[in-house]
Structures are given as structure tokens and as C-alpha cells.
Coordinates of C-alpha atoms in Angstrom, one line a residue:
X31 CA 95.5 82.6 120.8
X32 CA 98.2 84.4 120.1
X33 CA 99.3 86.3 117.1
X34 CA 102.6 85.3 114.6
X35 CA 104.3 87.7 113.1
X36 CA 107.4 87.6 110.6
X37 CA 109.5 89.3 108.1
X38 CA 110.2 87.0 105.3
X39 CA 112.0 87.6 101.9
X40 CA 114.7 89.9 103.3
X41 CA 111.6 92.3 104.4
X42 CA 109.7 91.9 101.1
X43 CA 106.6 90.4 102.9
X44 CA 105.0 90.6 106.0
X45 CA 103.7 87.0 107.3
X46 CA 100.3 87.1 109.6
X47 CA 100.3 83.3 110.7
X48 CA 102.0 81.9 108.5
X49 CA 100.3 84.1 105.6
X50 CA 101.9 86.2 103.5
X51 CA 99.8 89.5 103.9
X52 CA 101.2 92.5 103.3
X53 CA 104.0 93.0 100.5
X54 CA 106.6 95.7 99.4
X55 CA 106.5 98.4 96.4
X56 CA 103.0 100.0 97.9
X57 CA 103.0 103.5 97.7
X58 CA 102.0 105.1 100.9
X59 CA 100.6 108.7 101.7
X60 CA 102.1 110.0 105.5
X61 CA 100.9 112.9 107.0
X62 CA 102.0 114.8 110.0
X63 CA 105.3 112.2 109.3
X64 CA 109.1 113.8 110.2
X65 CA 110.1 111.7 107.4
X66 CA 110.9 114.0 105.2
X67 CA 110.2 118.3 104.9
X68 CA 107.1 117.5 102.5
X69 CA 103.8 118.6 103.7
X70 CA 102.6 114.7 103.4
X71 CA 105.1 112.5 102.4
X72 CA 104.5 110.5 99.2
X73 CA 106.6 107.3 100.7
X74 CA 107.6 104.3 98.4
X75 CA 108.1 101.3 100.6
X76 CA 110.9 99.3 99.8
X77 CA 111.3 96.7 102.8
X78 CA 110.3 96.0 105.9
X79 CA 112.6 96.5 109.1
X80 CA 110.9 95.9 112.3
X81 CA 107.0 94.2 112.5
X82 CA 105.5 94.2 115.6
X83 CA 102.0 93.6 117.0
X84 CA 100.3 95.9 119.1
X85 CA 96.5 94.0 119.5
X86 CA 94.8 94.2 117.3
X87 CA 97.1 96.4 115.4
X88 CA 99.6 94.9 113.4
X89 CA 102.7 97.4 112.6
X90 CA 106.0 97.8 110.6
X91 CA 108.9 99.7 110.2
X92 CA 109.6 100.5 106.8
X93 CA 112.1 101.7 104.5
X94 CA 112.0 103.7 101.7
X95 CA 111.7 107.1 100.0
X96 CA 109.7 109.7 99.2
X97 CA 108.9 110.1 95.6
X98 CA 108.3 113.6 95.5
X99 CA 112.0 115.2 97.2
X100 CA 114.1 111.6 97.0
X101 CA 115.0 111.8 100.9
X102 CA 115.3 108.0 102.1
X103 CA 115.4 106.2 105.0
X104 CA 112.5 104.2 107.8
X105 CA 109.6 105.0 109.1
X106 CA 108.1 105.7 112.3
X107 CA 105.7 102.9 113.0
X108 CA 102.8 102.3 110.7
X109 CA 99.7 100.3 111.3
X110 CA 99.8 97.9 108.1
X111 CA 96.7 96.2 109.3
X112 CA 94.8 94.7 112.1
X113 CA 93.7 90.8 113.5
X114 CA 90.3 91.0 114.6
X115 CA 89.8 87.7 115.9
X116 CA 92.5 86.6 117.2
X117 CA 90.9 82.8 117.6
X118 CA 90.3 82.9 113.9
X119 CA 93.1 84.6 112.8
X120 CA 91.6 86.8 110.4
X121 CA 93.9 89.5 108.8
X122 CA 92.6 93.0 107.8
X123 CA 95.0 94.7 105.9
X124 CA 94.9 98.7 105.5
X125 CA 93.9 100.4 102.1
X126 CA 97.4 101.9 101.1
X127 CA 95.4 105.1 98.8
X128 CA 94.4 106.5 102.2
X129 CA 96.3 108.6 104.3
X130 CA 98.4 107.4 107.3
X131 CA 99.9 108.8 110.8
X132 CA 103.2 107.6 111.7
X133 CA 103.2 107.1 115.3
X134 CA 106.4 107.5 117.2
X135 CA 105.2 105.6 120.6
X136 CA 103.0 103.1 120.6
X137 CA 102.1 101.5 123.5
X138 CA 104.5 98.6 122.7
X139 CA 106.4 100.3 120.3
X140 CA 109.6 101.0 122.5
X141 CA 110.1 97.4 124.0
X142 CA 110.0 96.2 120.9
X143 CA 112.6 98.4 119.4

């Protein structure tokens, strides 16, 4: 079974297998990011720009800004969750309070851009 991933409502939501699963307006703590000059980026997500699947991960590039320094832009690919069983389509979102590491080049990121 395939995993169906879409942006909804002008980038406000990510739909996984026809279910709204991830919304914007979350604060992400990014480490080892080129987004801004801060050691860790307190990133306020404002909109999903691109979404993709690098099985089992659901990934997104997110527009937003660092609330510490005010820099704004789009992140590299971030894992927003995963579908561990493609047959059931069960989705597990990441814990937003944890530290996240944007990936510049995941296995399929170059194919999606």
C-alpha cells in the first residue's frame, strides 16, 4: 500500500492517508541548522512549503522564523512523523518539544526538489 501525503489549507496542514495529522504554528527546536546564526533555532512554523515521503518518514520543508533572532525563511527537510505500517496507514507524529535535526540531503530529497 502507498502512503498518500498532501498539503492542505494553503500549507496549514499535512494530510497523511486522507487524515489531517500535522498542523503549523508549532515551535520546533532545531540543532545543527543553517537556518540562522543561533546555536539552536527556536523555529516558529508558519506554513508547509513541500512535503514528501522517505519511507517510513514523512518529511517537510517549513516556512517560518526564529523567535530568538527574527530570521525568516524555509527549513531543510524535517521529519514530521512516520508511517510504520503501510497496510494500516497508522501515523506517528514527532514530539515537537524534542530537538530536531534538519537534513539537507535525505535519500529522496533531491528527487522531490
